[in-house]
């Protein structure tokens, strides 16, 4: 029995949380049990309590085996960034994979972006200097090395090319990205994995031109944020894009997309990105606890979603006729 803290979020978040809860319940028949601990964080929590993320919620998350976070609204940075730092979730993992009928550029795209999650410009070290504004870009050897090793370990486990592409801009930011590049190059010597380097502008171009050539991309925080959104679009959009925030001892899983207030309450949101995040959670829990049943349950869940969208079963926001609840029920029935 795994205890899963679930932040229900804002906008379409509660609908997605309900979908995830139904699917987690159904996975009991696959030999893995989940106890869900619902938590409030985000815009609604801010209105009610004056804090987007309370100490009690942080403590509840820390006591759980893993966390699922539905999309949060305008206060997202006050939730996810705080959780990443508090729990030292240094690796942001964003797969981009072709699914049938989802408008991918190609049907053979299967990559993972491994994004350093704790520093760079997103550390928020900004200040005013007269009529100018300054932001400090922090890149450390320690953070660069551990994210590089995570990327190479990921490449080792994956089927296919077993290649790591280090993305940076060291020809301009010679000290910060120069450090990131040199650390990744040094770590590469410890692995029997193909290694290449690419400037971030070239990578952005090649994601459109030759997305099938990528396997694992490792990069810094800001570049990873931008490139992972681009990669999700080349496989059909954010509706099929899961994400994980992983540390040495804890992990949080979430959809890449936001709270989508424009369709909130319409019950038409595609829950697939959140459900595929559950698949990533099962992979992580299974590896951590040596639980083959958990890993197999995650594989089964992804297979169900693949077959449903292949057969044309989709939610209304992506051209289908299913509501969020109807699509979820199809997943539950297939499981």
mmCIF file of C-alpha atoms in Angstrom:
data_model
loop_
_atom_site.group_PDB
_atom_site.id
_atom_site.type_symbol
_atom_site.label_atom_id
_atom_site.label_comp_id
_atom_site.label_asym_id
_atom_site.label_seq_id
_atom_site.Cartn_x
_atom_site.Cartn_y
_atom_site.Cartn_z
ATOM 1 C CA UNK A 1 0.000 0.000 0.000
ATOM 2 C CA UNK A 2 1.554 3.268 -1.173
ATOM 3 C CA UNK A 3 0.416 6.539 0.373
ATOM 4 C CA UNK A 4 0.152 9.150 -2.371
ATOM 5 C CA UNK A 5 -0.282 12.824 -1.516
ATOM 6 C CA UNK A 6 -2.391 14.498 -4.186
ATOM 7 C CA UNK A 7 -2.494 18.274 -4.644
ATOM 8 C CA UNK A 8 -5.827 18.922 -6.372
ATOM 9 C CA UNK A 9 -4.846 22.268 -7.864
ATOM 10 C CA UNK A 10 -6.889 24.920 -9.672
ATOM 11 C CA UNK A 11 -8.855 25.283 -12.901
ATOM 12 C CA UNK A 12 -9.097 21.843 -14.484
ATOM 13 C CA UNK A 13 -6.962 20.451 -11.651
ATOM 14 C CA UNK A 14 -9.809 18.975 -9.573
ATOM 15 C CA UNK A 15 -11.219 17.160 -12.615
ATOM 16 C CA UNK A 16 -7.802 15.682 -13.348
ATOM 17 C CA UNK A 17 -7.332 14.748 -9.687
ATOM 18 C CA UNK A 18 -10.661 12.895 -9.720
ATOM 19 C CA UNK A 19 -9.581 11.097 -12.891
ATOM 20 C CA UNK A 20 -6.261 10.102 -11.354
ATOM 21 C CA UNK A 21 -7.978 8.884 -8.184
ATOM 22 C CA UNK A 22 -10.287 6.622 -10.202
ATOM 23 C CA UNK A 23 -7.399 5.137 -12.143
ATOM 24 C CA UNK A 24 -5.282 4.597 -9.021
ATOM 25 C CA UNK A 25 -8.217 2.774 -7.473
ATOM 26 C CA UNK A 26 -8.581 0.530 -10.510
ATOM 27 C CA UNK A 27 -4.908 -0.397 -10.404
ATOM 28 C CA UNK A 28 -5.609 -2.448 -7.299
ATOM 29 C CA UNK A 29 -6.700 -5.229 -9.627
ATOM 30 C CA UNK A 30 -3.211 -5.172 -11.128
ATOM 31 C CA UNK A 31 -1.631 -5.987 -7.780
ATOM 32 C CA UNK A 32 -0.709 -2.529 -6.488
ATOM 33 C CA UNK A 33 -2.694 -0.549 -3.911
ATOM 34 C CA UNK A 34 -2.727 3.205 -3.370
ATOM 35 C CA UNK A 35 -4.065 5.317 -0.523
ATOM 36 C CA UNK A 36 -4.730 8.886 -1.654
ATOM 37 C CA UNK A 37 -4.193 11.845 0.659
ATOM 38 C CA UNK A 38 -5.984 14.867 -0.910
ATOM 39 C CA UNK A 39 -4.331 18.242 -0.304
ATOM 40 C CA UNK A 40 -5.153 21.846 -1.188
ATOM 41 C CA UNK A 41 -2.496 24.178 -2.572
ATOM 42 C CA UNK A 42 -2.562 26.960 -5.132
ATOM 43 C CA UNK A 43 -4.871 29.868 -5.881
ATOM 44 C CA UNK A 44 -7.835 28.612 -3.861
ATOM 45 C CA UNK A 45 -5.647 27.904 -0.861
ATOM 46 C CA UNK A 46 -4.164 31.396 -1.188
ATOM 47 C CA UNK A 47 -7.648 32.937 -1.124
ATOM 48 C CA UNK A 48 -8.762 30.899 1.874
ATOM 49 C CA UNK A 49 -5.649 30.909 4.034
ATOM 50 C CA UNK A 50 -3.359 33.602 2.658
ATOM 51 C CA UNK A 51 -0.783 30.982 1.644
ATOM 52 C CA UNK A 52 -0.575 29.041 -1.602
ATOM 53 C CA UNK A 53 1.350 26.262 0.129
ATOM 54 C CA UNK A 54 0.985 25.747 3.856
ATOM 55 C CA UNK A 55 3.480 24.076 6.184
ATOM 56 C CA UNK A 56 0.879 21.383 6.889
ATOM 57 C CA UNK A 57 0.674 20.509 3.205
ATOM 58 C CA UNK A 58 4.454 20.377 2.911
ATOM 59 C CA UNK A 59 4.589 18.048 5.922
ATOM 60 C CA UNK A 60 1.873 15.802 4.481
ATOM 61 C CA UNK A 61 3.751 15.582 1.198
ATOM 62 C CA UNK A 62 6.972 14.689 3.018
ATOM 63 C CA UNK A 63 5.235 11.863 4.919
ATOM 64 C CA UNK A 64 3.848 10.277 1.745
ATOM 65 C CA UNK A 65 5.568 7.793 -0.551
ATOM 66 C CA UNK A 66 5.202 10.097 -3.568
ATOM 67 C CA UNK A 67 3.210 13.138 -4.646
ATOM 68 C CA UNK A 68 0.872 13.750 -7.567
ATOM 69 C CA UNK A 69 0.264 17.436 -8.282
ATOM 70 C CA UNK A 70 -2.565 18.623 -10.508
ATOM 71 C CA UNK A 71 -2.083 21.968 -12.316
ATOM 72 C CA UNK A 72 -1.984 25.103 -10.167
ATOM 73 C CA UNK A 73 -2.951 28.598 -11.342
ATOM 74 C CA UNK A 74 -1.201 31.945 -10.893
ATOM 75 C CA UNK A 75 0.453 30.847 -7.660
ATOM 76 C CA UNK A 76 2.172 27.889 -9.346
ATOM 77 C CA UNK A 77 5.671 29.177 -8.592
ATOM 78 C CA UNK A 78 4.790 29.442 -4.902
ATOM 79 C CA UNK A 79 3.842 25.766 -4.932
ATOM 80 C CA UNK A 80 6.041 23.768 -7.283
ATOM 81 C CA UNK A 81 9.226 25.821 -6.922
ATOM 82 C CA UNK A 82 8.988 25.670 -3.127
ATOM 83 C CA UNK A 83 8.380 21.914 -3.200
ATOM 84 C CA UNK A 84 11.311 21.363 -5.558
ATOM 85 C CA UNK A 85 13.653 23.269 -3.270
ATOM 86 C CA UNK A 86 12.301 21.919 0.015
ATOM 87 C CA UNK A 87 12.455 18.299 -1.161
ATOM 88 C CA UNK A 88 15.610 18.789 -3.282
ATOM 89 C CA UNK A 89 13.900 17.457 -6.411
ATOM 90 C CA UNK A 90 16.856 18.250 -8.625
ATOM 91 C CA UNK A 91 15.871 16.315 -11.768
ATOM 92 C CA UNK A 92 12.919 17.447 -13.881
ATOM 93 C CA UNK A 93 12.120 14.610 -16.286
ATOM 94 C CA UNK A 94 9.914 15.299 -19.316
ATOM 95 C CA UNK A 95 9.353 12.537 -21.876
ATOM 96 C CA UNK A 96 8.104 13.344 -25.377
ATOM 97 C CA UNK A 97 6.705 10.345 -27.226
ATOM 98 C CA UNK A 98 4.575 9.908 -30.329
ATOM 99 C CA UNK A 99 1.068 8.583 -29.701
ATOM 100 C CA UNK A 100 -1.228 7.594 -32.575
ATOM 101 C CA UNK A 101 -3.750 10.125 -33.788
ATOM 102 C CA UNK A 102 -2.288 12.965 -31.732
ATOM 103 C CA UNK A 103 -0.727 15.037 -34.520
ATOM 104 C CA UNK A 104 2.928 14.172 -33.931
ATOM 105 C CA UNK A 105 5.437 15.412 -36.491
ATOM 106 C CA UNK A 106 6.563 11.787 -36.839
ATOM 107 C CA UNK A 107 5.449 8.466 -35.428
ATOM 108 C CA UNK A 108 8.939 7.475 -34.185
ATOM 109 C CA UNK A 109 9.658 10.234 -31.653
ATOM 110 C CA UNK A 110 10.715 8.944 -28.242
ATOM 111 C CA UNK A 111 12.931 11.244 -26.203
ATOM 112 C CA UNK A 112 13.414 12.386 -22.620
ATOM 113 C CA UNK A 113 14.533 15.835 -21.501
ATOM 114 C CA UNK A 114 16.463 15.761 -18.222
ATOM 115 C CA UNK A 115 16.412 19.292 -16.845
ATOM 116 C CA UNK A 116 18.411 20.566 -13.884
ATOM 117 C CA UNK A 117 15.750 21.738 -11.480
ATOM 118 C CA UNK A 118 17.295 23.769 -8.669
ATOM 119 C CA UNK A 119 19.447 26.622 -9.951
ATOM 120 C CA UNK A 120 20.146 28.722 -13.090
ATOM 121 C CA UNK A 121 18.073 31.925 -13.474
ATOM 122 C CA UNK A 122 15.127 30.157 -11.829
ATOM 123 C CA UNK A 123 16.873 30.421 -8.478
ATOM 124 C CA UNK A 124 15.161 33.832 -8.385
ATOM 125 C CA UNK A 125 18.218 35.887 -7.419
ATOM 126 C CA UNK A 126 17.002 39.196 -8.894
ATOM 127 C CA UNK A 127 17.409 42.777 -7.782
ATOM 128 C CA UNK A 128 17.101 46.364 -8.977
ATOM 129 C CA UNK A 129 20.232 48.348 -9.798
ATOM 130 C CA UNK A 130 19.224 51.926 -10.505
ATOM 131 C CA UNK A 131 17.354 51.917 -13.799
ATOM 132 C CA UNK A 132 18.405 48.337 -14.526
ATOM 133 C CA UNK A 133 17.221 44.958 -13.296
ATOM 134 C CA UNK A 134 19.737 42.174 -12.679
ATOM 135 C CA UNK A 135 19.295 38.410 -12.408
ATOM 136 C CA UNK A 136 22.071 36.128 -11.194
ATOM 137 C CA UNK A 137 22.581 32.899 -13.141
ATOM 138 C CA UNK A 138 23.957 30.257 -10.804
ATOM 139 C CA UNK A 139 25.480 27.072 -12.260
ATOM 140 C CA UNK A 140 27.424 24.838 -9.865
ATOM 141 C CA UNK A 141 29.684 21.867 -10.454
ATOM 142 C CA UNK A 142 27.785 19.737 -7.932
ATOM 143 C CA UNK A 143 24.348 20.333 -9.472
ATOM 144 C CA UNK A 144 25.708 19.906 -12.987
ATOM 145 C CA UNK A 145 27.363 16.597 -12.119
ATOM 146 C CA UNK A 146 24.349 15.018 -10.460
ATOM 147 C CA UNK A 147 21.991 15.972 -13.302
ATOM 148 C CA UNK A 148 24.517 14.712 -15.845
ATOM 149 C CA UNK A 149 24.760 11.372 -14.063
ATOM 150 C CA UNK A 150 20.975 11.151 -13.894
ATOM 151 C CA UNK A 151 20.816 11.697 -17.659
ATOM 152 C CA UNK A 152 23.413 9.016 -18.407
ATOM 153 C CA UNK A 153 21.746 6.532 -16.061
ATOM 154 C CA UNK A 154 18.459 7.247 -17.829
ATOM 155 C CA UNK A 155 20.042 6.622 -21.223
ATOM 156 C CA UNK A 156 21.502 3.306 -19.990
ATOM 157 C CA UNK A 157 18.031 2.051 -18.994
ATOM 158 C CA UNK A 158 16.264 3.060 -22.189
ATOM 159 C CA UNK A 159 15.835 0.973 -25.313
ATOM 160 C CA UNK A 160 17.211 2.433 -28.510
ATOM 161 C CA UNK A 161 20.049 4.814 -29.233
ATOM 162 C CA UNK A 162 21.460 5.188 -25.694
ATOM 163 C CA UNK A 163 22.628 8.687 -26.468
ATOM 164 C CA UNK A 164 22.926 11.818 -24.334
ATOM 165 C CA UNK A 165 22.841 15.287 -25.899
ATOM 166 C CA UNK A 166 24.196 18.049 -23.657
ATOM 167 C CA UNK A 167 22.480 21.338 -24.571
ATOM 168 C CA UNK A 168 23.998 24.671 -23.586
ATOM 169 C CA UNK A 169 25.193 28.029 -24.952
ATOM 170 C CA UNK A 170 28.829 28.053 -23.891
ATOM 171 C CA UNK A 171 29.929 30.084 -26.900
ATOM 172 C CA UNK A 172 28.158 33.088 -25.314
ATOM 173 C CA UNK A 173 27.892 32.240 -21.598
ATOM 174 C CA UNK A 174 31.415 30.932 -21.417
ATOM 175 C CA UNK A 175 31.746 30.627 -17.646
ATOM 176 C CA UNK A 176 28.333 29.306 -16.569
ATOM 177 C CA UNK A 177 27.492 27.121 -19.552
ATOM 178 C CA UNK A 178 31.179 26.414 -19.994
ATOM 179 C CA UNK A 179 31.123 24.794 -16.550
ATOM 180 C CA UNK A 180 27.953 22.821 -17.332
ATOM 181 C CA UNK A 181 29.416 21.610 -20.623
ATOM 182 C CA UNK A 182 32.751 20.575 -19.153
ATOM 183 C CA UNK A 183 31.134 18.671 -16.262
ATOM 184 C CA UNK A 184 28.821 16.765 -18.627
ATOM 185 C CA UNK A 185 31.787 15.911 -20.860
ATOM 186 C CA UNK A 186 33.735 14.604 -17.872
ATOM 187 C CA UNK A 187 30.813 12.476 -16.621
ATOM 188 C CA UNK A 188 30.377 11.027 -20.127
ATOM 189 C CA UNK A 189 33.753 9.297 -19.770
ATOM 190 C CA UNK A 190 32.280 7.054 -17.047
ATOM 191 C CA UNK A 191 29.557 5.622 -19.310
ATOM 192 C CA UNK A 192 29.336 3.441 -22.377
ATOM 193 C CA UNK A 193 26.754 5.828 -23.831
ATOM 194 C CA UNK A 194 27.009 7.959 -26.952
ATOM 195 C CA UNK A 195 27.566 11.640 -26.133
ATOM 196 C CA UNK A 196 27.212 14.840 -28.109
ATOM 197 C CA UNK A 197 26.919 18.561 -27.398
ATOM 198 C CA UNK A 198 24.608 21.058 -29.044
ATOM 199 C CA UNK A 199 23.954 24.771 -28.688
ATOM 200 C CA UNK A 200 20.450 25.512 -27.475
ATOM 201 C CA UNK A 201 19.402 27.412 -30.609
ATOM 202 C CA UNK A 202 20.536 24.504 -32.788
ATOM 203 C CA UNK A 203 18.671 22.100 -30.529
ATOM 204 C CA UNK A 204 15.473 24.145 -30.821
ATOM 205 C CA UNK A 205 15.806 23.931 -34.607
ATOM 206 C CA UNK A 206 16.652 20.227 -34.683
ATOM 207 C CA UNK A 207 13.706 19.334 -32.456
ATOM 208 C CA UNK A 208 11.554 20.435 -35.387
ATOM 209 C CA UNK A 209 13.841 19.238 -38.172
ATOM 210 C CA UNK A 210 14.987 15.846 -36.846
ATOM 211 C CA UNK A 211 13.175 14.999 -33.589
ATOM 212 C CA UNK A 212 13.708 11.276 -34.135
ATOM 213 C CA UNK A 213 17.463 11.763 -33.678
ATOM 214 C CA UNK A 214 17.193 12.622 -29.981
ATOM 215 C CA UNK A 215 17.225 10.128 -27.119
ATOM 216 C CA UNK A 216 18.122 11.874 -23.825
ATOM 217 C CA UNK A 217 18.711 15.633 -23.646
ATOM 218 C CA UNK A 218 20.387 17.041 -20.544
ATOM 219 C CA UNK A 219 20.325 20.780 -20.017
ATOM 220 C CA UNK A 220 20.041 23.644 -17.562
ATOM 221 C CA UNK A 221 16.873 24.856 -15.878
ATOM 222 C CA UNK A 222 15.713 27.668 -18.185
ATOM 223 C CA UNK A 223 16.688 25.943 -21.440
ATOM 224 C CA UNK A 224 15.035 22.738 -20.234
ATOM 225 C CA UNK A 225 11.789 24.524 -19.459
ATOM 226 C CA UNK A 226 11.593 25.977 -22.967
ATOM 227 C CA UNK A 227 12.777 22.921 -24.898
ATOM 228 C CA UNK A 228 10.452 20.538 -23.038
ATOM 229 C CA UNK A 229 7.414 22.609 -24.006
ATOM 230 C CA UNK A 230 8.638 22.577 -27.600
ATOM 231 C CA UNK A 231 9.161 18.821 -27.500
ATOM 232 C CA UNK A 232 5.631 18.272 -26.220
ATOM 233 C CA UNK A 233 4.244 20.220 -29.170
ATOM 234 C CA UNK A 234 6.081 18.108 -31.731
ATOM 235 C CA UNK A 235 4.281 15.038 -30.382
ATOM 236 C CA UNK A 236 0.850 16.653 -30.486
ATOM 237 C CA UNK A 237 0.565 18.998 -27.529
ATOM 238 C CA UNK A 238 0.706 19.294 -23.767
ATOM 239 C CA UNK A 239 -2.263 16.979 -23.275
ATOM 240 C CA UNK A 240 0.017 13.952 -23.610
ATOM 241 C CA UNK A 241 3.023 15.383 -21.731
ATOM 242 C CA UNK A 242 3.801 14.019 -18.246
ATOM 243 C CA UNK A 243 6.587 15.209 -15.974
ATOM 244 C CA UNK A 244 8.477 14.084 -12.905
ATOM 245 C CA UNK A 245 10.462 16.016 -10.304
ATOM 246 C CA UNK A 246 12.884 13.538 -8.766
ATOM 247 C CA UNK A 247 15.370 13.694 -5.926
ATOM 248 C CA UNK A 248 17.436 11.072 -4.153
ATOM 249 C CA UNK A 249 14.663 10.147 -1.703
ATOM 250 C CA UNK A 250 11.387 11.602 -2.997
ATOM 251 C CA UNK A 251 9.566 12.369 -6.229
ATOM 252 C CA UNK A 252 6.638 14.496 -7.389
ATOM 253 C CA UNK A 253 4.720 13.850 -10.613
ATOM 254 C CA UNK A 254 2.585 16.297 -12.590
ATOM 255 C CA UNK A 255 1.274 17.159 -16.051
ATOM 256 C CA UNK A 256 3.367 19.675 -17.980
ATOM 257 C CA UNK A 257 0.373 21.871 -18.848
ATOM 258 C CA UNK A 258 -1.252 24.526 -16.716
ATOM 259 C CA UNK A 259 -4.643 24.956 -15.069
ATOM 260 C CA UNK A 260 -6.440 25.882 -18.346
ATOM 261 C CA UNK A 261 -9.003 28.187 -16.748
ATOM 262 C CA UNK A 262 -10.670 28.696 -20.142
ATOM 263 C CA UNK A 263 -12.077 25.151 -19.996
ATOM 264 C CA UNK A 264 -12.356 24.824 -16.213
ATOM 265 C CA UNK A 265 -15.718 23.426 -15.160
ATOM 266 C CA UNK A 266 -16.556 22.168 -18.653
ATOM 267 C CA UNK A 267 -15.310 18.650 -17.806
ATOM 268 C CA UNK A 268 -13.665 18.213 -21.214
ATOM 269 C CA UNK A 269 -9.985 18.329 -20.256
ATOM 270 C CA UNK A 270 -7.762 15.508 -21.464
ATOM 271 C CA UNK A 271 -6.475 13.683 -18.341
ATOM 272 C CA UNK A 272 -3.848 11.695 -20.266
ATOM 273 C CA UNK A 273 -0.858 13.810 -19.221
ATOM 274 C CA UNK A 274 -1.754 13.318 -15.559
ATOM 275 C CA UNK A 275 -2.427 9.616 -16.066
ATOM 276 C CA UNK A 276 0.897 9.193 -17.856
ATOM 277 C CA UNK A 277 2.473 10.926 -14.859
ATOM 278 C CA UNK A 278 1.044 8.065 -12.789
ATOM 279 C CA UNK A 279 2.913 5.703 -15.112
ATOM 280 C CA UNK A 280 6.140 7.567 -14.326
ATOM 281 C CA UNK A 281 5.312 7.368 -10.628
ATOM 282 C CA UNK A 282 4.837 3.603 -10.886
ATOM 283 C CA UNK A 283 8.227 3.289 -12.592
ATOM 284 C CA UNK A 284 9.878 5.271 -9.794
ATOM 285 C CA UNK A 285 8.105 3.507 -6.922
ATOM 286 C CA UNK A 286 8.751 0.118 -8.490
ATOM 287 C CA UNK A 287 12.458 0.815 -8.936
ATOM 288 C CA UNK A 288 12.814 2.253 -5.428
ATOM 289 C CA UNK A 289 11.016 -0.610 -3.682
ATOM 290 C CA UNK A 290 11.856 -3.499 -5.998
ATOM 291 C CA UNK A 291 8.155 -3.812 -6.814
ATOM 292 C CA UNK A 292 7.711 -5.479 -10.209
ATOM 293 C CA UNK A 293 3.926 -5.383 -9.893
ATOM 294 C CA UNK A 294 4.041 -1.588 -9.636
ATOM 295 C CA UNK A 295 6.244 -1.294 -12.715
ATOM 296 C CA UNK A 296 4.003 -3.655 -14.691
ATOM 297 C CA UNK A 297 0.905 -1.702 -13.620
ATOM 298 C CA UNK A 298 2.461 1.483 -15.018
ATOM 299 C CA UNK A 299 3.309 -0.235 -18.297
ATOM 300 C CA UNK A 300 -0.251 -1.521 -18.512
ATOM 301 C CA UNK A 301 -1.664 1.971 -17.906
ATOM 302 C CA UNK A 302 0.413 3.484 -20.715
ATOM 303 C CA UNK A 303 -0.626 0.650 -23.031
ATOM 304 C CA UNK A 304 -4.298 1.302 -22.285
ATOM 305 C CA UNK A 305 -3.968 5.016 -23.068
ATOM 306 C CA UNK A 306 -2.014 4.242 -26.261
ATOM 307 C CA UNK A 307 -4.704 1.861 -27.491
ATOM 308 C CA UNK A 308 -7.559 4.204 -26.610
ATOM 309 C CA UNK A 309 -6.203 7.197 -28.522
ATOM 310 C CA UNK A 310 -5.207 4.890 -31.397
ATOM 311 C CA UNK A 311 -8.818 3.776 -31.676
ATOM 312 C CA UNK A 312 -10.028 7.398 -31.665
ATOM 313 C CA UNK A 313 -11.252 7.566 -28.076
ATOM 314 C CA UNK A 314 -10.375 11.135 -27.087
ATOM 315 C CA UNK A 315 -11.683 13.985 -24.994
ATOM 316 C CA UNK A 316 -13.454 16.904 -26.647
ATOM 317 C CA UNK A 317 -10.575 19.334 -26.250
ATOM 318 C CA UNK A 318 -8.471 17.254 -28.685
ATOM 319 C CA UNK A 319 -11.165 16.481 -31.238
ATOM 320 C CA UNK A 320 -12.961 13.585 -29.593
ATOM 321 C CA UNK A 321 -16.390 13.286 -28.023
ATOM 322 C CA UNK A 322 -15.523 12.030 -24.542
ATOM 323 C CA UNK A 323 -15.817 14.036 -21.354
ATOM 324 C CA UNK A 324 -13.010 13.792 -18.820
ATOM 325 C CA UNK A 325 -15.067 11.346 -16.756
ATOM 326 C CA UNK A 326 -16.042 9.256 -19.791
ATOM 327 C CA UNK A 327 -12.457 8.939 -20.981
ATOM 328 C CA UNK A 328 -11.380 8.043 -17.448
ATOM 329 C CA UNK A 329 -14.031 5.335 -17.275
ATOM 330 C CA UNK A 330 -12.764 3.864 -20.549
ATOM 331 C CA UNK A 331 -9.291 3.702 -19.010
ATOM 332 C CA UNK A 332 -10.639 2.088 -15.837
ATOM 333 C CA UNK A 333 -12.649 -0.485 -17.818
ATOM 334 C CA UNK A 334 -9.638 -1.362 -19.963
ATOM 335 C CA UNK A 335 -7.409 -1.745 -16.909
#
